[in-house]
Amino acid sequence: MFDPGTKRYRGKNVYHIAMTFIVLYLSVIATMMNVSGIYYWKDNMPISIDYFWKAETWLFVFYKMWIVVYRSTDIWDCLSITWYGFTSFGHRNTCTLNRWRERSVRFTTAVTVMYLSSAVFYVAGTLAFRKDMIPVKNHDGSVGNYHQNVMNFYFVASDLTYNAHYYKFFFVETVTVVILSMLFIIFDVLLVTLCFATCCQMQMVSCAFESFGHDKPFRDDPRLFHHRSPIDEYDCSDYTDERKNVFKERVLMYCDELKTMVLDHQAVMKKYENILCLFELAMLLQIFVSSITLIILWFIFIMKVIIFGLKLFQSFSNDDRFAVSDIIVKKMIFLIPSLSYQIFLECYLFGLLHNQKDSVIFALYSSNWTEMCMRFE
């Protein structure tokens, strides 16, 4: 999807074309759900709320996929940070790279399992309770009794038509859920990979800065062990000519190494800024959308509890517009773990990037380059 060398059709990436049609399909459904949510608001508030949060989630997925498709070239450029040799220290400290790679694999696996398991439980729960009926009140006062389904696309057909072709609708709605789950997985796996790779490269630069000037003494000259840095130009006046030449070569070598560290740091920070430019707004919106969705789910659950209590005191009519189906509540519970994990993941990635960025600055001043000759300063 990001590789510029991918097969093209009339100059367009074939994966981008397929993604565009998928997103257009979801956008049409989301628009219909928003309209239906407005239509059912007066007579079926729980169904209306259910439509609204699904529609807004789909529109958010549309925004994510727009980033993936429209900014694919920039994303491909950012993915270069996952290369082992991105910095000059990559092949020297492969243990750190492998450790971060393992962490990235664990998190991306957890993301994939969380989304797919939620989708499976959601679909399986629907199939298990498919015979349950949900009354839907229309503006004209009539009530349609629909079988419980995956996404409850009741707005596309009457109850008789919908129930008669239940399994056809079940298939279409299940495919929709699978597509949504895969789109969430694509974006979040990409985000986790880039964030962990950036943190890994930051740690590589940080380790290089911390050790610079501390791990390269002139071990063959014991006079310099307890003195200032062994590459201080002012301590070589009594050296032989050969020793002076060796010393100057060492100074130039260490100076070039410090320059390389600084250049690596600048390259990593450039990728860091590009990644934030691409994904920062999406990450913030993810926290907002997931939080709002959780609030809505808990609102519907609390509404159900209140209605149940009112029924015990016989103060609630069965045809009230606030009535909530038990199956809808049970299905929504399956979504709580994935939504909670989304919020945790975004906050964790933000914190991880921020901490690694600060550690690089701290490591820069942990080295003793400030005690060296003016060439280093």
Coordinates of C-alpha atoms in Angstrom, one line a residue:
M1 CA 0.0 0.0 0.0
F2 CA 2.9 2.4 0.7
D3 CA 5.6 1.0 -1.6
P4 CA 6.0 3.3 -4.7
G5 CA 6.9 0.2 -6.7
T6 CA 3.5 -1.4 -6.2
K7 CA 1.5 -2.4 -9.3
R8 CA -0.5 0.5 -10.7
Y9 CA -3.6 0.9 -12.8
R10 CA -3.8 4.1 -14.9
G11 CA -1.1 5.6 -12.7
K12 CA -2.8 4.8 -9.4
N13 CA -1.8 2.3 -6.7
V14 CA -4.1 -0.6 -7.0
Y15 CA -4.4 -0.9 -3.2
H16 CA -5.3 2.8 -3.0
I17 CA -8.1 2.2 -5.6
A18 CA -9.5 -0.7 -3.6
M19 CA -9.3 1.2 -0.4
T20 CA -11.1 4.2 -2.0
F21 CA -14.1 2.0 -2.9
I22 CA -14.2 0.4 0.5
V23 CA -14.1 3.9 2.2
L24 CA -16.8 5.2 -0.2
Y25 CA -19.0 2.2 0.8
L26 CA -18.5 2.9 4.5
S27 CA -19.2 6.6 4.0
V28 CA -22.5 5.9 2.3
I29 CA -23.6 3.6 5.1
A30 CA -22.4 6.2 7.7
T31 CA -24.4 8.9 6.0
M32 CA -27.5 6.7 6.0
M33 CA -27.0 5.9 9.7
N34 CA -26.7 9.6 10.6
V35 CA -30.0 10.3 8.7
S36 CA -31.7 7.3 10.3
G37 CA -30.4 8.4 13.8
I38 CA -32.2 11.7 13.3
Y39 CA -35.3 9.9 12.1
Y40 CA -35.5 7.6 15.0
W41 CA -34.4 10.1 17.7
K42 CA -38.0 11.0 18.8
D43 CA -39.4 7.5 19.0
N44 CA -36.4 5.1 19.5
M45 CA -33.6 7.0 21.3
P46 CA -31.4 3.9 22.1
I47 CA -31.5 2.8 18.4
S48 CA -30.8 6.4 17.4
I49 CA -27.8 6.7 19.7
D50 CA -26.5 3.3 18.5
Y51 CA -26.7 4.6 14.9
F52 CA -25.0 7.8 15.7
W53 CA -21.9 6.4 17.5
K54 CA -21.5 3.8 14.7
A55 CA -21.7 6.4 12.0
E56 CA -19.2 8.7 13.8
T57 CA -16.8 5.8 14.3
W58 CA -17.0 5.0 10.6
L59 CA -16.4 8.6 9.6
F60 CA -13.3 8.5 11.9
V61 CA -12.1 5.4 10.1
F62 CA -12.6 7.3 6.8
Y63 CA -10.3 10.0 8.1
K64 CA -7.7 7.4 9.1
M65 CA -7.8 5.8 5.7
W66 CA -7.5 9.2 4.0
I67 CA -4.2 9.7 5.9
V68 CA -3.0 6.2 4.8
V69 CA -3.9 6.8 1.1
Y70 CA -3.3 10.5 0.6
R71 CA -0.1 10.7 2.7
S72 CA 1.2 7.2 1.6
T73 CA 4.4 8.8 0.2
D74 CA 5.2 10.5 3.4
I75 CA 4.4 7.4 5.4
W76 CA 6.7 5.4 3.2
D77 CA 9.5 7.9 3.9
C78 CA 8.8 7.6 7.7
L79 CA 9.0 3.8 7.5
S80 CA 12.7 4.1 6.7
I81 CA 13.2 4.7 10.5
T82 CA 12.4 0.9 11.0
W83 CA 15.6 0.0 9.1
Y84 CA 18.4 -1.4 11.3
G85 CA 21.0 0.8 9.6
F86 CA 19.0 4.0 9.9
T87 CA 21.7 5.3 12.3
S88 CA 25.4 4.6 12.2
F89 CA 25.1 2.7 15.5
G90 CA 22.4 0.2 14.2
H91 CA 24.8 -2.6 13.4
R92 CA 26.8 -2.1 16.6
N93 CA 24.0 -2.5 19.1
T94 CA 21.6 -5.0 17.6
C95 CA 20.5 -6.2 21.0
T96 CA 18.6 -2.9 21.6
L97 CA 17.1 -3.0 18.2
N98 CA 15.9 -6.6 18.6
R99 CA 14.5 -5.8 22.1
W100 CA 12.4 -3.0 20.7
R101 CA 11.4 -5.1 17.7
E102 CA 10.1 -7.8 20.1
R103 CA 8.1 -5.1 22.0
S104 CA 6.6 -3.8 18.8
V105 CA 5.6 -7.4 17.8
R106 CA 3.9 -8.0 21.2
F107 CA 1.9 -4.7 21.0
T108 CA 0.9 -5.2 17.4
T109 CA -0.2 -8.8 18.1
A110 CA -2.2 -7.6 21.1
V111 CA -3.9 -4.9 18.9
T112 CA -4.7 -7.5 16.3
V113 CA -6.1 -10.1 18.8
M114 CA -8.1 -7.4 20.6
Y115 CA -9.9 -6.2 17.4
L116 CA -10.4 -9.6 15.9
S117 CA -11.7 -11.2 19.1
S118 CA -14.1 -8.3 19.7
A119 CA -15.4 -8.7 16.2
V120 CA -15.8 -12.5 16.6
F121 CA -17.6 -12.2 19.9
Y122 CA -19.8 -9.4 18.5
V123 CA -20.8 -11.5 15.4
A124 CA -21.1 -14.7 17.4
G125 CA -23.3 -13.0 20.0
T126 CA -25.6 -11.7 17.3
L127 CA -25.9 -15.2 15.7
A128 CA -26.7 -16.8 19.1
F129 CA -29.5 -14.3 19.8
R130 CA -30.7 -14.0 16.2
K131 CA -34.3 -15.0 17.1
D132 CA -34.7 -12.1 19.5
M133 CA -36.9 -9.3 18.2
I134 CA -36.4 -5.6 18.5
P135 CA -39.4 -3.4 18.3
V136 CA -38.8 -0.2 16.2
K137 CA -41.5 2.5 16.4
N138 CA -42.1 4.6 13.3
H139 CA -43.4 8.2 13.1
D140 CA -46.8 7.0 11.9
G141 CA -47.2 5.0 15.1
S142 CA -46.6 1.6 13.6
V143 CA -44.2 -0.8 15.1
G144 CA -41.8 -3.0 13.1
N145 CA -40.4 -6.1 14.8
Y146 CA -36.9 -6.8 13.5
H147 CA -34.6 -9.8 14.2
Q148 CA -31.4 -8.9 16.0
N149 CA -28.5 -8.6 13.6
V150 CA -24.8 -7.5 13.5
M151 CA -25.2 -3.8 12.6
N152 CA -29.0 -3.6 12.6
F153 CA -29.4 -2.0 9.2
Y154 CA -33.2 -1.6 9.8
F155 CA -33.4 1.6 7.8
V156 CA -32.9 -0.2 4.4
A157 CA -36.0 -2.4 4.5
S158 CA -39.3 -3.0 6.2
D159 CA -39.4 -5.6 9.0
L160 CA -41.1 -8.2 6.8
T161 CA -38.4 -7.9 4.1
Y162 CA -35.6 -7.7 6.6
N163 CA -36.7 -10.8 8.5
A164 CA -37.4 -12.7 5.3
H165 CA -33.8 -12.1 4.0
Y166 CA -32.2 -12.2 7.4
Y167 CA -29.1 -14.2 6.5
K168 CA -28.4 -12.1 3.5
F169 CA -28.3 -9.0 5.7
F170 CA -26.3 -10.9 8.3
F171 CA -23.7 -11.7 5.7
V172 CA -23.5 -8.1 4.4
E173 CA -23.3 -6.7 8.0
T174 CA -20.7 -9.2 9.0
V175 CA -18.5 -8.3 6.1
T176 CA -18.9 -4.7 7.1
V177 CA -17.7 -5.5 10.7
V178 CA -14.7 -7.5 9.3
I179 CA -13.7 -4.6 7.0
L180 CA -13.9 -2.1 9.9
S181 CA -11.8 -4.3 12.1
M182 CA -9.2 -4.7 9.4
L183 CA -9.0 -1.0 8.8
F184 CA -8.5 -0.3 12.5
I185 CA -5.8 -3.0 12.5
I186 CA -4.0 -1.5 9.5
F187 CA -3.8 2.0 11.0
D188 CA -2.9 1.0 14.6
V189 CA -0.3 -1.6 13.6
L190 CA 1.3 1.1 11.4
L191 CA 1.2 3.6 14.2
V192 CA 2.6 1.2 16.8
T193 CA 5.4 0.2 14.4
L194 CA 6.5 3.8 13.7
C195 CA 6.3 4.9 17.3
F196 CA 8.3 2.0 18.6
A197 CA 10.9 2.3 15.8
T198 CA 11.3 6.0 16.6
C199 CA 11.7 5.3 20.3
C200 CA 14.3 2.6 19.5
Q201 CA 16.4 4.9 17.3
M202 CA 16.1 7.6 20.0
Q203 CA 17.5 5.1 22.5
M204 CA 20.3 4.2 20.2
V205 CA 21.3 7.9 19.9
S206 CA 20.9 8.3 23.7
C207 CA 23.2 5.4 24.5
A208 CA 25.8 6.8 22.0
F209 CA 25.7 10.2 23.7
E210 CA 25.9 8.8 27.2
S211 CA 29.0 6.7 26.5
F212 CA 30.9 9.3 24.4
G213 CA 34.1 10.5 26.0
H214 CA 33.8 8.0 28.8
D215 CA 34.7 4.7 27.1
K216 CA 37.7 5.7 25.0
P217 CA 40.7 6.5 27.2
F218 CA 44.3 6.2 26.1
R219 CA 44.8 3.0 28.1
D220 CA 48.5 2.9 27.2
D221 CA 49.2 6.2 29.1
P222 CA 48.3 5.8 32.8
R223 CA 49.1 9.4 33.5
L224 CA 45.8 10.4 31.8
F225 CA 43.4 8.2 33.7
H226 CA 42.8 10.7 36.5
H227 CA 43.2 13.8 34.4
R228 CA 40.9 15.6 32.1
S229 CA 39.7 13.9 28.9
P230 CA 42.5 12.0 27.2
I231 CA 41.9 13.9 24.0
D232 CA 42.5 17.3 25.5
E233 CA 44.9 19.0 23.1
Y234 CA 46.7 20.8 26.0
D235 CA 48.1 17.6 27.5
C236 CA 50.2 16.4 24.5
S237 CA 53.1 18.9 24.7
D238 CA 55.6 16.2 25.9
Y239 CA 54.5 13.6 23.4
T240 CA 56.8 12.3 20.7
D241 CA 56.1 13.2 17.1
E242 CA 54.6 9.7 16.5
R243 CA 52.5 10.0 19.6
K244 CA 51.3 13.5 18.6
N245 CA 50.2 12.2 15.2
V246 CA 48.3 9.3 16.9
F247 CA 46.7 11.8 19.2
K248 CA 45.6 14.1 16.4
E249 CA 44.2 11.1 14.5
R250 CA 42.2 10.2 17.6
V251 CA 40.9 13.7 18.1
L252 CA 39.7 13.8 14.5
M253 CA 38.2 10.4 14.8
Y254 CA 36.3 11.2 18.0
C255 CA 35.3 14.6 16.6
D256 CA 33.9 12.9 13.5
E257 CA 32.1 10.4 15.7
L258 CA 30.4 13.2 17.7
K259 CA 29.4 14.8 14.4
T260 CA 27.9 11.5 13.3
M261 CA 25.9 11.3 16.5
V262 CA 24.6 14.8 16.1
L263 CA 23.6 14.1 12.5
D264 CA 21.9 10.8 13.6
H265 CA 20.1 12.7 16.3
Q266 CA 18.9 15.3 13.7
A267 CA 17.7 12.6 11.3
V268 CA 15.8 10.8 14.1
M269 CA 14.2 14.0 15.3
K270 CA 13.2 14.8 11.7
K271 CA 11.4 11.5 11.4
Y272 CA 9.8 12.1 14.8
E273 CA 8.4 15.5 13.7
N274 CA 7.1 14.0 10.4
I275 CA 5.4 11.2 12.3
L276 CA 3.7 13.6 14.7
C277 CA 2.7 15.8 11.7
L278 CA 1.0 12.7 10.1
F279 CA -0.6 11.1 13.1
E280 CA -0.8 13.5 16.1
L281 CA -4.3 14.7 15.2
A282 CA -5.5 11.2 14.5
M283 CA -4.1 10.0 17.8
L284 CA -5.8 12.8 19.7
L285 CA -9.1 12.2 17.8
Q286 CA -8.8 8.5 18.6
I287 CA -8.7 9.2 22.3
F288 CA -11.6 11.6 22.0
V289 CA -13.8 9.2 19.8
S290 CA -13.0 6.2 22.0
S291 CA -13.8 8.1 25.1
I292 CA -17.1 9.4 23.7
T293 CA -18.0 5.9 22.6
L294 CA -17.3 4.5 26.0
I295 CA -19.5 7.2 27.6
I296 CA -22.3 6.4 25.2
L297 CA -22.0 2.6 25.9
W298 CA -22.2 3.3 29.7
F299 CA -25.0 5.7 29.1
I300 CA -27.1 3.0 27.4
F301 CA -26.2 0.5 30.0
I302 CA -27.2 2.8 32.8
M303 CA -30.4 3.6 30.9
K304 CA -31.2 -0.1 30.8
V305 CA -30.6 -0.4 34.5
I306 CA -32.9 2.5 35.3
I307 CA -35.6 1.2 33.0
F308 CA -35.4 -2.2 34.7
G309 CA -35.8 -0.5 38.1
L310 CA -38.8 1.5 36.9
K311 CA -40.4 -1.6 35.5
L312 CA -40.2 -3.2 39.0
F313 CA -42.3 -0.4 40.3
Q314 CA -44.6 -0.6 37.3
S315 CA -43.9 3.0 36.3
F316 CA -42.6 2.3 32.9
S317 CA -44.5 1.4 29.7
N318 CA -43.2 -1.2 27.3
D319 CA -43.6 1.0 24.3
D320 CA -41.6 3.9 25.8
R321 CA -39.1 5.5 23.4
F322 CA -36.3 4.9 26.0
A323 CA -36.7 1.1 26.0
V324 CA -33.4 -0.7 25.4
S325 CA -33.0 -4.2 24.1
D326 CA -31.0 -6.6 26.3
I327 CA -29.2 -7.9 23.3
I328 CA -27.9 -4.5 22.2
V329 CA -26.5 -3.9 25.7
K330 CA -24.8 -7.4 25.8
K331 CA -23.3 -6.8 22.3
M332 CA -22.0 -3.4 23.4
I333 CA -20.2 -4.9 26.3
F334 CA -18.0 -6.9 23.8
L335 CA -16.7 -3.6 22.5
I336 CA -15.6 -2.2 25.9
P337 CA -12.2 -4.0 26.0
S338 CA -11.1 -2.9 22.6
L339 CA -12.2 0.7 23.2
S340 CA -10.4 0.8 26.5
Y341 CA -7.2 -0.7 24.9
Q342 CA -7.4 2.0 22.2
I343 CA -7.3 4.8 24.8
F344 CA -4.5 3.1 26.7
L345 CA -2.5 2.5 23.6
E346 CA -2.6 6.1 22.3
C347 CA -1.8 7.5 25.8
Y348 CA 1.1 5.0 26.2
L349 CA 2.6 5.9 22.8
F350 CA 2.4 9.6 23.5
G351 CA 4.1 9.1 26.8
L352 CA 6.8 6.8 25.4
L353 CA 7.7 9.2 22.6
H354 CA 7.9 12.1 25.0
N355 CA 10.1 10.3 27.5
Q356 CA 12.5 9.0 24.9
K357 CA 12.8 12.5 23.4
D358 CA 13.7 13.9 26.8
S359 CA 16.2 11.0 27.5
V360 CA 18.2 12.0 24.4
I361 CA 18.6 15.6 25.6
F362 CA 19.6 14.4 29.0
A363 CA 22.1 11.9 27.5
L364 CA 23.7 14.7 25.4
Y365 CA 24.7 16.5 28.5
S366 CA 25.7 13.3 30.3
S367 CA 28.7 12.9 28.0
N368 CA 31.9 14.9 28.8
W369 CA 32.3 16.6 25.4
T370 CA 32.0 19.9 27.2
E371 CA 35.3 19.2 28.9
M372 CA 37.1 18.5 25.7
C373 CA 39.0 20.8 23.4
M374 CA 37.3 23.6 21.4
R375 CA 37.0 21.4 18.3
F376 CA 34.3 19.4 20.1
E377 CA 32.5 22.4 21.6

